[in-house]
């Protein structure tokens, strides 16, 4: 080919397939490595919120860095881009096979500083190199095919991300130990490098396209950049809030967090697709979804968990498609696409930081959820849905102002009617009438953004925010931490602590005896109640007791003079609640000055002396979530070391969705532990004790185990699922033990 002549561009079909496969593979690896490294880090770093929030920031920072690198590199000569990126991939390969750095967490180290350093040193170069794939390969495709539109290839990126998201918990984790997972990822990375090399061969080597071309399209304005960031900010924040809503306020089903993230990723596939039918349909009716579904979600009625979850997920998907479609419809020319994706990445990162880190510090309730829904209502495209509404609003500016003022006044009256308990209608009927009225007002307001925003704000305030503000105004009634929202409510006979909608503890009110009465899972007839009452017989008057999970401090009322008690609690908010006698007085009345160790229980127990405890109660399951690192064989070795040779380990395994008994049976098999289970169901005589059904397992290695088990006929042998693999720090999967699921680990 003579110098200066145009190169023969490859056929777009095969080139598109190659680039799509390359983008899909890179995104698949990114979403596979995140949970994999989290599993690797769990035993060493524990489950403190600072650890995982720091990890999230590391991922976001590396993703931003990768997109910024792609943006910088995309404006170099194609051959320079290819050589540079292949060199970066080769350099990052020095960190293979993937795994945690050997550095150890120093005593007293600040997780907010140390964890980013550890994760960055472990996977930083690999994550950085792979994260650049999606925008950079799209830019290469446009260059290699003579300027063809590459934006539809972004759908491949999100298909890959979605596949990686599902593959880890459903296929990779149940089938492979961490070492095998690491080598699988290594093989995938090497395959990716080969694909990138093949893509580089398609870049032009001569002619004008082989040189750094001048930018001919206008640069986006600052306002356009901020608009892109805002459009990416809201779906990202809404995805995190929907995850929290489902797993805390609706139902704590394991793996449920996959659904919001999966729908968020799929929204890009729909929004960036070449065929616009579904995207246009969802975008047109997005304001209706925001108004109706957003109000239903914030209203927080939990009579039908499945319906509420479906509404929340549908809201997230419609909003994400609508706002991402706005970005797609206003995308720049292909030569500026890396800057476009960089702005998208900045918005997504800011949305995640706002919902995941900033909001829990600023608010004592999930006020960010209605704020994000309101922001979605402001940002989604709006068009008049019916000809009559277009005629209503289309006859002069003065008339529009009068109608707008009238509709906002009617909205204010409807909100007042909904709040006024002296109104003529009964509560339920009144709320229903007001909801329908606001929905109709909102439908007529679609197309006039300020009025629609006013109606939406009124509906959100009436059906959720007002009650939240009232409770926030009560001193001490609500506390929020990175683990969720804790709410204290008082009934005539008792005071309750709830984490989201999950009951965490109850204290009876009235006489001194009632105030000291253990309740819920801890009543005297439960497995832990039996063990506590047998303490003097089993271990004498100076028994040494450790409890993982403080809750309201209910178990403290089993303490007797001469005994030594220690609680292990990860959440400082729980410690403040249990230690405040104006909230719950179990500790104050039964164990003043209780010894409480704050931090991850496994790490704290690892620092204890050998044979330091006679009884260790493990009650750390929050809202049916399972801290995997507390249930592995290595964790049980730590418990055995801390316990005296004749000591007992008592596990609270009540769980609606996981067969934890089978996990324990498989994990302790052949390790020298003897085990028995106790299923407790309240009797009629315990009706006034706020008793709750519970499942307990006791483990021991000495005579005390037999004496406790023989004390009540309710203790039985553990059930074990044949072929179920034990949990270890290298392998643990909840899929095989999901109740009703028969997937095996073999």
XYZ file of C-alpha atoms in Angstrom:
746
model
C 0.000 0.000 0.000
C 1.409 3.388 -0.967
C 1.959 5.994 1.742
C -0.989 8.352 2.062
C -3.571 6.029 0.580
C -6.571 4.994 2.628
C -6.258 1.550 4.241
C -8.772 -1.172 3.477
C -10.855 -1.292 6.625
C -11.906 -4.755 7.846
C -15.459 -5.837 7.326
C -17.561 -4.396 10.160
C -19.348 -7.680 10.954
C -16.347 -9.793 12.044
C -14.665 -6.747 13.583
C -17.764 -5.972 15.620
C -17.896 -9.570 16.876
C -14.229 -9.511 17.934
C -14.490 -6.187 19.718
C -17.759 -7.192 21.378
C -16.154 -10.396 22.685
C -13.180 -8.431 23.987
C -15.383 -5.909 25.800
C -17.629 -8.653 27.191
C -14.641 -10.629 28.499
C -13.121 -7.620 30.254
C -16.382 -6.672 31.951
C -16.971 -10.301 32.958
C -13.566 -10.419 34.657
C -14.161 -7.116 36.474
C -17.390 -8.268 38.073
C -15.886 -11.661 38.855
C -12.864 -10.265 40.676
C -14.756 -7.982 43.068
C -16.590 -10.648 45.107
C -13.601 -12.978 44.751
C -11.188 -10.560 46.416
C -13.806 -9.732 49.053
C -13.950 -13.443 49.959
C -10.157 -13.590 50.099
C -9.996 -10.571 52.413
C -12.762 -11.610 54.797
C -10.764 -13.818 57.197
C -7.884 -11.348 57.423
C -9.787 -8.065 57.638
C -13.120 -9.098 59.136
C -16.483 -7.589 58.284
C -16.265 -4.116 59.810
C -18.138 -1.484 57.772
C -15.016 0.632 57.381
C -13.359 -2.301 55.627
C -16.047 -2.802 53.001
C -16.713 0.888 52.472
C -12.995 1.362 51.916
C -13.016 -1.556 49.467
C -15.879 0.015 47.542
C -13.944 3.262 47.271
C -10.925 1.339 45.978
C -13.006 -0.244 43.214
C -14.584 3.085 42.270
C -11.218 4.846 42.273
C -9.601 2.162 40.113
C -12.536 2.239 37.692
C -12.284 5.998 37.412
C -8.547 5.668 36.891
C -9.065 3.124 34.129
C -11.599 5.345 32.355
C -9.324 8.382 32.701
C -6.419 6.361 31.276
C -8.589 5.256 28.342
C -9.597 8.885 27.743
C -5.947 9.995 27.747
C -4.774 7.146 25.528
C -7.598 7.391 22.974
C -6.198 10.618 21.513
C -2.797 9.122 20.661
C -1.852 7.446 17.391
C -3.538 4.030 17.031
C -0.235 2.137 17.037
C 0.860 4.062 20.133
C -2.422 3.161 21.798
C -1.951 -0.527 20.982
C 1.659 -0.707 22.179
C 0.898 1.256 25.333
C -2.160 -0.745 26.339
C -0.561 -4.119 25.611
C 2.418 -3.011 27.714
C 0.096 -2.036 30.576
C -1.637 -5.421 30.363
C 1.721 -7.218 30.353
C 2.957 -5.226 33.345
C -0.258 -5.904 35.282
C 0.209 -9.639 34.602
C 3.074 -9.578 37.116
C 0.332 -9.549 39.790
C -0.989 -12.940 38.613
C -2.281 -15.290 39.921
C -4.721 -12.971 41.606
C -4.672 -12.948 45.397
C -4.138 -10.833 48.486
C -0.768 -9.323 49.213
C 1.156 -11.076 51.997
C 1.325 -7.884 54.081
C -0.408 -8.155 57.452
C -2.761 -5.648 59.075
C -0.707 -3.867 61.780
C -2.148 -3.762 65.289
C -4.209 -0.614 65.752
C -4.093 0.248 62.040
C -6.824 2.503 60.695
C -8.884 0.418 58.207
C -9.839 3.528 56.239
C -6.149 3.963 55.334
C -4.772 0.444 55.491
C -7.468 -1.450 53.563
C -7.209 0.690 50.388
C -3.450 0.190 50.482
C -3.783 -3.608 50.874
C -6.414 -4.014 48.140
C -4.653 -1.593 45.819
C -1.385 -3.481 46.229
C -3.161 -6.815 45.684
C -5.316 -6.171 42.601
C -4.831 -2.494 41.713
C -2.792 -2.894 38.489
C -5.002 -5.727 37.191
C -8.264 -3.939 37.964
C -6.911 -0.702 36.461
C -5.833 -2.389 33.224
C -9.063 -4.351 32.734
C -11.360 -1.462 33.639
C -10.151 0.493 30.589
C -11.473 -2.177 28.205
C -15.020 -0.967 27.540
C -14.333 2.651 26.458
C -10.964 1.960 24.833
C -12.142 -0.979 22.704
C -15.128 1.043 21.493
C -12.737 3.786 20.410
C -10.553 1.239 18.616
C -13.580 -0.228 16.858
C -14.546 3.174 15.502
C -10.981 3.768 14.321
C -10.633 0.293 12.781
C -13.912 0.473 10.850
C -13.639 3.966 9.440
C -15.698 5.804 12.053
C -18.643 3.453 12.534
C -20.802 4.148 15.589
C -19.388 2.051 18.464
C -21.906 2.913 21.183
C -24.009 -0.224 20.713
C -20.952 -2.224 21.818
C -21.471 -0.846 25.330
C -24.327 -3.334 25.589
C -21.723 -6.121 25.387
C -19.914 -4.568 28.327
C -22.975 -4.764 30.511
C -23.910 -8.251 29.345
C -20.423 -9.310 30.452
C -20.788 -7.519 33.766
C -24.150 -9.161 34.377
C -22.757 -12.584 33.483
C -19.826 -12.134 35.877
C -22.173 -10.936 38.590
C -24.305 -14.078 38.341
C -21.477 -16.493 37.634
C -19.608 -15.935 40.887
C -22.285 -16.808 43.477
C -24.099 -19.362 41.318
C -21.267 -21.193 39.526
C -17.747 -20.184 40.506
C -18.017 -20.010 44.296
C -20.030 -23.254 44.743
C -17.679 -25.232 42.463
C -14.192 -23.886 43.181
C -12.073 -23.058 46.197
C -10.354 -19.677 46.219
C -7.130 -21.074 44.768
C -9.071 -22.548 41.842
C -11.000 -19.303 41.411
C -7.713 -17.403 41.219
C -6.340 -19.638 38.463
C -9.638 -19.463 36.577
C -9.441 -15.673 36.623
C -5.795 -15.838 35.535
C -6.756 -17.929 32.513
C -9.499 -15.441 31.678
C -7.028 -12.563 31.896
C -4.586 -14.238 29.503
C -7.460 -14.864 27.089
C -8.358 -11.177 27.326
C -4.787 -10.161 26.452
C -4.945 -12.328 23.327
C -8.242 -10.699 22.330
C -6.806 -7.202 22.815
C -3.813 -8.182 20.687
C -6.168 -9.382 17.929
C -8.077 -6.090 18.115
C -4.807 -4.158 17.887
C -3.993 -5.944 14.616
C -7.111 -4.384 13.072
C -5.992 -0.817 13.795
C -4.754 1.040 10.676
C -0.979 1.172 10.253
C -0.837 3.659 7.406
C -2.831 6.439 5.904
C -4.522 9.348 7.711
C -6.377 7.054 10.076
C -3.058 5.729 11.420
C -2.069 9.151 12.711
C -3.391 11.205 15.553
C -6.446 12.779 13.984
C -7.568 16.273 14.957
C -10.811 16.502 16.892
C -13.423 17.851 14.506
C -16.537 17.673 16.693
C -17.187 20.410 19.278
C -16.157 19.698 22.849
C -19.030 19.244 25.318
C -19.844 22.311 27.368
C -19.387 22.326 31.129
C -23.161 22.226 31.531
C -23.363 19.150 29.291
C -20.676 17.402 31.343
C -22.530 18.088 34.604
C -25.739 16.884 33.011
C -24.098 13.574 32.034
C -22.786 13.233 35.586
C -26.245 13.876 37.046
C -27.876 11.360 34.703
C -25.383 8.702 35.868
C -25.517 9.765 39.534
C -29.207 9.039 40.142
C -29.418 5.431 38.832
C -26.216 4.496 40.659
C -27.463 5.864 43.967
C -30.903 4.371 43.396
C -29.357 0.944 42.771
C -27.595 0.981 46.149
C -30.724 2.216 47.907
C -32.867 -0.458 46.276
C -30.408 -3.114 47.435
C -30.594 -1.819 51.002
C -34.383 -1.569 50.822
C -34.787 -5.148 49.646
C -32.308 -6.790 51.986
C -33.207 -4.740 55.069
C -36.801 -3.537 54.804
C -38.427 -6.218 52.661
C -36.779 -9.588 53.090
C -33.192 -10.576 53.812
C -32.927 -13.306 51.179
C -29.299 -14.199 50.432
C -28.145 -13.206 46.927
C -31.067 -10.762 46.591
C -28.534 -7.955 46.139
C -27.766 -9.471 42.711
C -31.137 -8.363 41.349
C -30.766 -4.563 41.697
C -27.211 -4.570 40.377
C -28.170 -6.923 37.564
C -31.105 -4.744 36.478
C -28.892 -1.663 36.703
C -26.414 -3.290 34.329
C -29.132 -4.516 31.983
C -30.519 -0.995 31.772
C -27.366 0.003 29.859
C -27.947 -2.864 27.442
C -31.460 -1.575 26.714
C -30.531 2.116 26.716
C -27.534 1.716 24.366
C -29.131 -0.807 22.014
C -29.385 0.014 18.323
C -33.067 -0.953 18.339
C -34.805 1.753 20.352
C -38.307 0.293 20.818
C -38.095 -0.863 24.445
C -35.904 2.050 25.521
C -38.307 4.605 23.995
C -41.349 2.923 25.572
C -39.854 2.839 29.074
C -38.540 6.380 28.752
C -41.943 7.747 27.704
C -43.710 6.241 30.709
C -40.890 6.725 33.212
C -42.633 9.701 34.919
C -45.666 7.493 35.622
C -43.430 4.826 37.161
C -41.595 7.380 39.278
C -44.834 8.875 40.601
C -46.747 5.663 41.318
C -44.000 3.167 42.136
C -41.828 5.709 43.924
C -44.682 6.655 46.233
C -45.516 2.996 46.909
C -41.916 2.187 47.810
C -41.536 5.112 50.201
C -44.918 4.358 51.788
C -43.292 1.175 53.080
C -46.276 -1.174 53.355
C -44.947 -4.690 53.859
C -48.084 -6.797 53.636
C -46.826 -8.462 50.445
C -43.038 -8.689 50.387
C -42.844 -10.118 46.860
C -45.032 -7.340 45.419
C -43.051 -4.620 47.206
C -39.770 -6.075 45.981
C -41.105 -6.237 42.421
C -42.257 -2.594 42.566
C -38.862 -1.414 43.845
C -36.983 -3.360 41.174
C -39.277 -2.167 38.397
C -38.838 1.440 39.528
C -35.051 1.055 39.463
C -35.043 -0.517 36.004
C -37.384 2.033 34.390
C -35.524 5.014 35.871
C -32.137 3.574 34.892
C -33.240 2.906 31.307
C -34.795 6.368 30.994
C -31.797 8.289 32.320
C -29.214 6.166 30.542
C -31.239 6.582 27.343
C -30.970 10.354 27.843
C -27.213 9.938 27.907
C -27.289 7.773 24.779
C -29.501 10.203 22.847
C -27.098 13.028 23.718
C -23.860 11.100 23.202
C -20.971 12.888 21.512
C -19.200 11.870 18.322
C -17.176 8.616 18.590
C -13.922 10.569 18.758
C -15.060 11.988 22.130
C -16.630 8.865 23.545
C -13.926 8.239 26.161
C -14.690 11.593 27.780
C -18.374 10.705 27.712
C -17.717 7.427 29.537
C -15.408 9.170 31.977
C -18.227 11.566 32.910
C -20.562 8.569 33.272
C -18.051 6.875 35.566
C -17.688 10.016 37.685
C -21.471 10.234 38.090
C -21.776 6.564 38.971
C -19.009 6.798 41.540
C -20.501 9.921 43.119
C -23.925 8.262 43.307
C -22.432 5.243 45.053
C -20.439 7.362 47.483
C -23.482 9.490 48.296
C -25.817 6.553 48.950
C -23.264 4.215 50.509
C -20.996 6.504 52.534
C -22.287 10.056 52.903
C -26.020 9.498 53.463
C -25.572 7.105 56.433
C -23.560 9.828 58.147
C -25.879 12.718 57.288
C -29.277 11.079 57.878
C -30.760 8.914 60.631
C -33.233 7.417 58.143
C -32.977 6.610 54.430
C -33.953 10.127 53.388
C -31.639 9.726 50.395
C -34.147 7.272 48.903
C -36.997 9.810 48.423
C -34.419 12.439 47.422
C -33.133 10.178 44.648
C -36.687 9.366 43.536
C -37.466 13.080 43.422
C -34.272 13.707 41.436
C -35.310 10.954 39.018
C -38.686 12.666 38.569
C -36.923 15.920 37.750
C -34.454 14.377 35.285
C -36.518 11.834 33.307
C -37.739 13.084 29.916
C -41.320 14.318 30.011
C -43.823 14.483 27.208
C -47.558 15.060 27.373
C -49.132 11.617 27.537
C -52.581 12.577 26.241
C -53.781 15.145 23.669
C -56.079 16.697 26.285
C -53.157 17.472 28.583
C -51.209 19.023 25.735
C -54.223 21.241 24.950
C -54.661 22.084 28.632
C -51.102 23.388 28.987
C -50.630 24.800 25.499
C -52.770 27.979 25.468
C -50.596 30.858 26.567
C -48.015 31.468 29.257
C -50.431 33.253 31.617
C -52.909 30.382 31.483
C -50.086 27.887 32.129
C -49.078 29.817 35.239
C -52.629 29.881 36.559
C -53.080 26.148 35.986
C -49.694 25.411 37.565
C -50.519 27.454 40.656
C -53.927 25.821 40.939
C -52.494 22.303 40.673
C -49.824 22.987 43.270
C -52.484 24.422 45.590
C -54.638 21.325 45.135
C -51.558 19.202 45.839
C -50.939 21.080 49.086
C -54.586 20.627 50.086
C -54.418 16.882 49.316
C -51.294 16.534 51.471
C -53.014 18.414 54.316
C -56.067 16.200 53.952
C -53.881 13.117 54.168
C -52.185 14.386 57.329
C -55.289 15.765 59.044
C -56.678 13.093 61.362
C -59.846 15.162 61.892
C -60.914 14.743 58.259
C -64.207 13.024 57.604
C -62.879 9.839 56.007
C -61.321 7.051 58.049
C -57.541 6.626 57.857
C -57.293 3.886 55.226
C -59.994 5.288 52.965
C -58.626 8.811 53.288
C -55.121 7.693 52.330
C -56.498 5.815 49.331
C -58.508 8.799 48.098
C -55.547 11.125 48.528
C -53.213 8.697 46.721
C -55.563 8.520 43.720
C -55.969 12.311 43.718
C -52.218 12.910 43.732
C -51.706 10.274 41.039
C -54.229 12.003 38.772
C -52.657 15.393 39.442
C -49.258 13.960 38.611
C -50.475 12.415 35.367
C -51.892 15.746 34.229
C -48.641 17.449 35.249
C -46.396 15.194 33.140
C -44.828 17.411 30.514
C -44.551 20.427 32.849
C -41.498 19.523 34.906
C -41.797 21.993 37.835
C -45.432 21.097 38.513
C -44.753 17.375 38.223
C -41.857 17.726 40.656
C -44.138 19.553 43.108
C -46.818 16.833 42.966
C -44.184 14.105 43.355
C -42.599 15.875 46.318
C -46.003 16.178 47.988
C -46.743 12.469 47.505
C -43.345 11.395 48.852
C -43.726 13.698 51.849
C -47.213 12.461 52.685
C -46.639 8.741 52.252
C -43.296 8.310 53.976
C -41.144 11.312 54.694
C -43.568 12.922 57.159
C -43.710 9.872 59.419
C -39.939 9.490 59.205
C -39.441 13.115 60.230
C -41.809 12.688 63.174
C -39.845 9.687 64.430
C -36.522 11.437 63.823
C -37.728 14.252 66.053
C -38.117 11.861 69.005
C -34.795 11.861 70.930
C -33.128 8.456 70.867
C -35.843 6.758 68.808
C -33.701 6.185 65.729
C -30.037 5.466 65.111
C -28.261 4.799 61.852
C -24.958 3.161 61.082
C -23.375 1.545 58.047
C -25.250 -1.624 59.013
C -28.654 0.021 58.643
C -31.329 1.940 60.536
C -32.216 0.958 64.102
C -35.625 2.068 65.337
C -36.929 1.923 68.903
C -40.672 1.834 69.394
C -42.614 1.593 72.636
C -45.786 -0.385 73.221
C -47.871 -0.394 76.424
C -46.159 -3.586 77.656
C -42.773 -3.592 75.916
C -40.090 -1.660 74.054
C -38.793 -3.000 70.711
C -35.593 -2.570 68.716
C -35.878 -3.160 64.970
C -33.176 -3.226 62.311
C -35.134 -2.176 59.248
C -38.180 -4.392 59.679
C -36.366 -7.210 61.526
C -36.902 -7.429 65.285
C -33.609 -7.219 67.161
C -34.739 -7.258 70.771
C -37.620 -6.653 73.167
C -37.639 -5.467 76.766
C -40.765 -5.894 78.871
C -41.956 -2.838 80.791
C -43.381 -2.661 84.274
C -42.009 -4.343 87.399
C -38.325 -4.961 88.107
C -38.808 -8.649 87.368
C -40.299 -7.881 83.957
C -37.492 -5.461 83.121
C -34.940 -8.220 83.815
C -36.843 -10.948 81.943
C -34.988 -12.400 78.899
C -37.247 -12.317 75.839
C -37.449 -13.313 72.158
C -34.817 -15.907 71.195
C -33.274 -15.891 74.659
C -36.117 -16.983 76.951
C -35.204 -19.621 79.582
C -36.729 -22.440 77.547
C -34.576 -21.774 74.477
C -31.257 -23.495 73.801
C -29.229 -20.569 75.100
C -31.545 -20.223 78.112
C -30.830 -23.827 79.066
C -27.079 -23.329 78.752
C -27.141 -20.135 80.808
C -29.140 -21.717 83.622
C -26.746 -24.685 83.679
C -23.606 -22.526 83.921
C -23.098 -22.907 87.718
C -23.520 -26.674 87.460
C -21.252 -27.060 84.466
C -18.473 -24.590 85.243
C -18.912 -23.475 88.850
C -19.603 -20.028 90.241
C -16.805 -18.326 88.272
C -17.833 -19.275 84.748
C -16.267 -17.242 81.942
C -18.752 -16.271 79.224
C -18.234 -14.656 75.824
C -21.103 -13.458 73.613
C -20.651 -12.521 69.939
C -23.434 -10.058 69.100
C -24.696 -7.631 71.740
C -28.183 -6.736 70.471
C -30.124 -5.072 73.296
C -27.982 -6.861 75.896
C -30.741 -9.335 76.790
C -28.369 -12.194 77.661
C -26.726 -10.046 80.356
C -29.657 -10.823 82.637
C -28.418 -14.409 82.935
C -25.187 -13.154 84.519
C -24.541 -14.091 88.170
C -22.094 -12.674 90.722
C -18.620 -14.149 90.307
C -19.011 -14.850 86.606
C -16.901 -13.016 84.024
C -18.716 -11.837 80.903
C -17.435 -10.270 77.687
C -19.435 -9.124 74.640
C -18.051 -8.834 71.096
C -19.919 -6.350 68.888
C -19.042 -4.980 65.456
C -21.460 -2.007 65.336
C -20.789 0.982 67.627
C -24.415 2.079 67.203
C -25.629 -1.148 68.824
C -23.257 -0.598 71.747
C -24.629 2.913 72.285
C -28.228 1.672 72.192
C -27.675 -1.237 74.589
C -25.608 0.885 76.986
C -28.205 3.659 77.290
C -30.650 2.764 80.119
C -33.160 5.248 78.691
C -33.434 2.928 75.696
C -32.745 -0.577 77.022
C -31.680 -1.290 80.595
C -30.629 -4.960 80.442
C -26.943 -4.059 80.784
C -27.533 -1.319 83.325
C -29.697 -3.517 85.572
C -28.032 -6.893 85.150
C -24.377 -6.292 84.228
C -23.273 -2.686 84.933
C -19.976 -1.785 83.343
C -20.110 -4.751 80.981
C -16.891 -5.632 79.162
C -17.576 -4.950 75.461
C -14.967 -5.438 72.735
C -15.759 -3.410 69.635
C -14.738 -4.825 66.279
C -15.000 -7.929 64.144
C -15.530 -10.885 66.480
C -13.191 -13.303 64.727
C -10.313 -10.849 64.779
C -11.014 -9.964 68.415
C -11.165 -13.624 69.464
C -7.907 -14.315 67.649
C -6.239 -11.902 70.079
C -7.634 -13.618 73.191
C -5.591 -15.988 75.343
C -6.001 -19.738 74.944
C -8.596 -21.438 77.186
C -9.937 -18.026 78.218
C -13.683 -18.871 78.049
C -15.971 -21.617 79.316
C -18.970 -20.703 77.143
C -18.967 -18.800 73.859
C -22.325 -17.771 72.375
C -22.254 -16.927 68.669
C -25.300 -14.776 67.852
C -24.038 -12.549 65.042
C -26.590 -13.195 62.326
C -28.106 -9.834 61.429
C -31.419 -9.835 59.538
C -30.754 -13.378 58.265
C -27.429 -12.262 56.780
C -24.650 -14.770 57.440
C -21.099 -13.626 58.268
C -19.342 -16.401 56.339
C -15.974 -15.858 57.981
C -17.476 -16.713 61.395
C -18.671 -20.124 60.181
C -15.582 -21.608 58.506
C -13.447 -24.456 59.795
C -10.629 -22.011 60.556
C -13.043 -19.891 62.606
C -14.060 -22.967 64.618
C -10.369 -23.636 65.259
C -10.146 -20.139 66.753
C -13.170 -20.824 68.968
C -11.651 -24.135 70.108
C -8.421 -22.402 71.076
C -10.176 -19.666 73.048
C -12.463 -22.130 74.858
C -11.309 -24.249 77.770
C -10.931 -27.984 76.959
C -14.332 -28.632 78.573
C -15.874 -25.441 77.155
C -19.034 -25.098 75.069
C -19.768 -23.219 71.852
C -23.422 -22.247 71.399
C -24.581 -21.148 67.934
C -27.814 -19.317 67.175
C -28.698 -20.669 63.715
C -32.280 -19.415 63.232
C -32.529 -18.469 59.570
C -35.469 -18.343 57.197
C -33.469 -18.986 54.056
C -30.357 -20.996 54.918
C -30.053 -24.474 56.427
C -27.285 -23.424 58.805
C -27.503 -26.693 60.735
C -26.227 -28.546 57.677
C -23.356 -26.073 57.307
C -22.268 -26.630 60.919
C -22.603 -30.407 60.610
C -20.420 -30.497 57.490
C -17.861 -28.017 58.812
C -17.187 -29.665 62.189
C -17.301 -33.244 60.908
C -14.071 -35.043 61.795
C -12.667 -32.128 63.834
C -13.317 -33.522 67.325
C -16.374 -31.397 68.076
C -19.476 -33.128 69.436
C -22.684 -31.401 68.338
C -26.400 -31.327 69.144
C -29.306 -29.138 68.020
C -32.319 -27.721 69.841
C -35.480 -26.436 68.148
C -37.388 -24.124 70.473
C -41.069 -23.255 70.102
C -42.853 -21.007 72.635
C -45.447 -22.594 74.881
C -48.715 -21.077 76.066
C -47.115 -20.444 79.457
C -44.489 -18.216 77.801
C -46.978 -16.066 75.889
C -46.291 -13.044 78.095
C -42.504 -13.271 77.660
C -42.443 -12.113 74.019
C -40.890 -15.523 73.250
C -39.765 -16.280 69.689
C -39.093 -19.625 68.028
C -35.380 -20.282 67.589
C -32.796 -22.865 66.554
C -29.616 -23.474 68.571
C -26.598 -25.754 68.186
C -24.204 -26.638 71.001
C -20.659 -27.868 70.337
C -18.205 -29.252 72.857
C -15.233 -31.552 73.342
C -15.567 -32.532 76.991
C -17.975 -33.852 79.620
C -19.920 -30.576 79.888
C -21.404 -31.235 76.447
C -22.977 -34.520 77.528
C -24.270 -33.097 80.794
C -26.005 -30.199 79.012
C -27.523 -32.382 76.305
C -28.816 -34.904 78.834
C -30.499 -32.129 80.844
C -33.353 -31.837 78.303
C -34.819 -34.385 75.920
C -35.202 -31.703 73.247
C -31.542 -31.880 72.228
C -31.019 -34.042 69.126
C -28.313 -35.047 66.679
C -27.504 -32.693 63.802
C -28.904 -33.327 60.361
C -26.260 -33.467 57.661
C -26.717 -33.300 53.903
C -24.639 -36.037 52.231
C -21.929 -34.639 50.008
C -22.129 -31.091 51.400
C -18.625 -29.655 51.559
C -17.430 -27.970 54.777
C -16.987 -24.225 54.799
C -13.389 -23.047 54.963
C -11.629 -19.740 54.433
C -10.806 -21.075 50.968
C -14.311 -22.346 50.145
C -17.760 -21.275 51.329
C -20.971 -21.011 49.322
C -24.502 -20.388 50.533
C -26.095 -21.710 47.322
C -26.054 -25.407 48.335
C -27.788 -24.636 51.658
C -30.535 -22.322 50.458
C -33.742 -23.766 51.855
C -35.582 -25.560 49.056
C -32.501 -25.567 46.811
C -30.864 -28.904 46.102
C -27.719 -27.717 44.325
C -24.723 -29.715 45.528
C -21.179 -28.522 45.922
C -19.689 -31.653 44.361
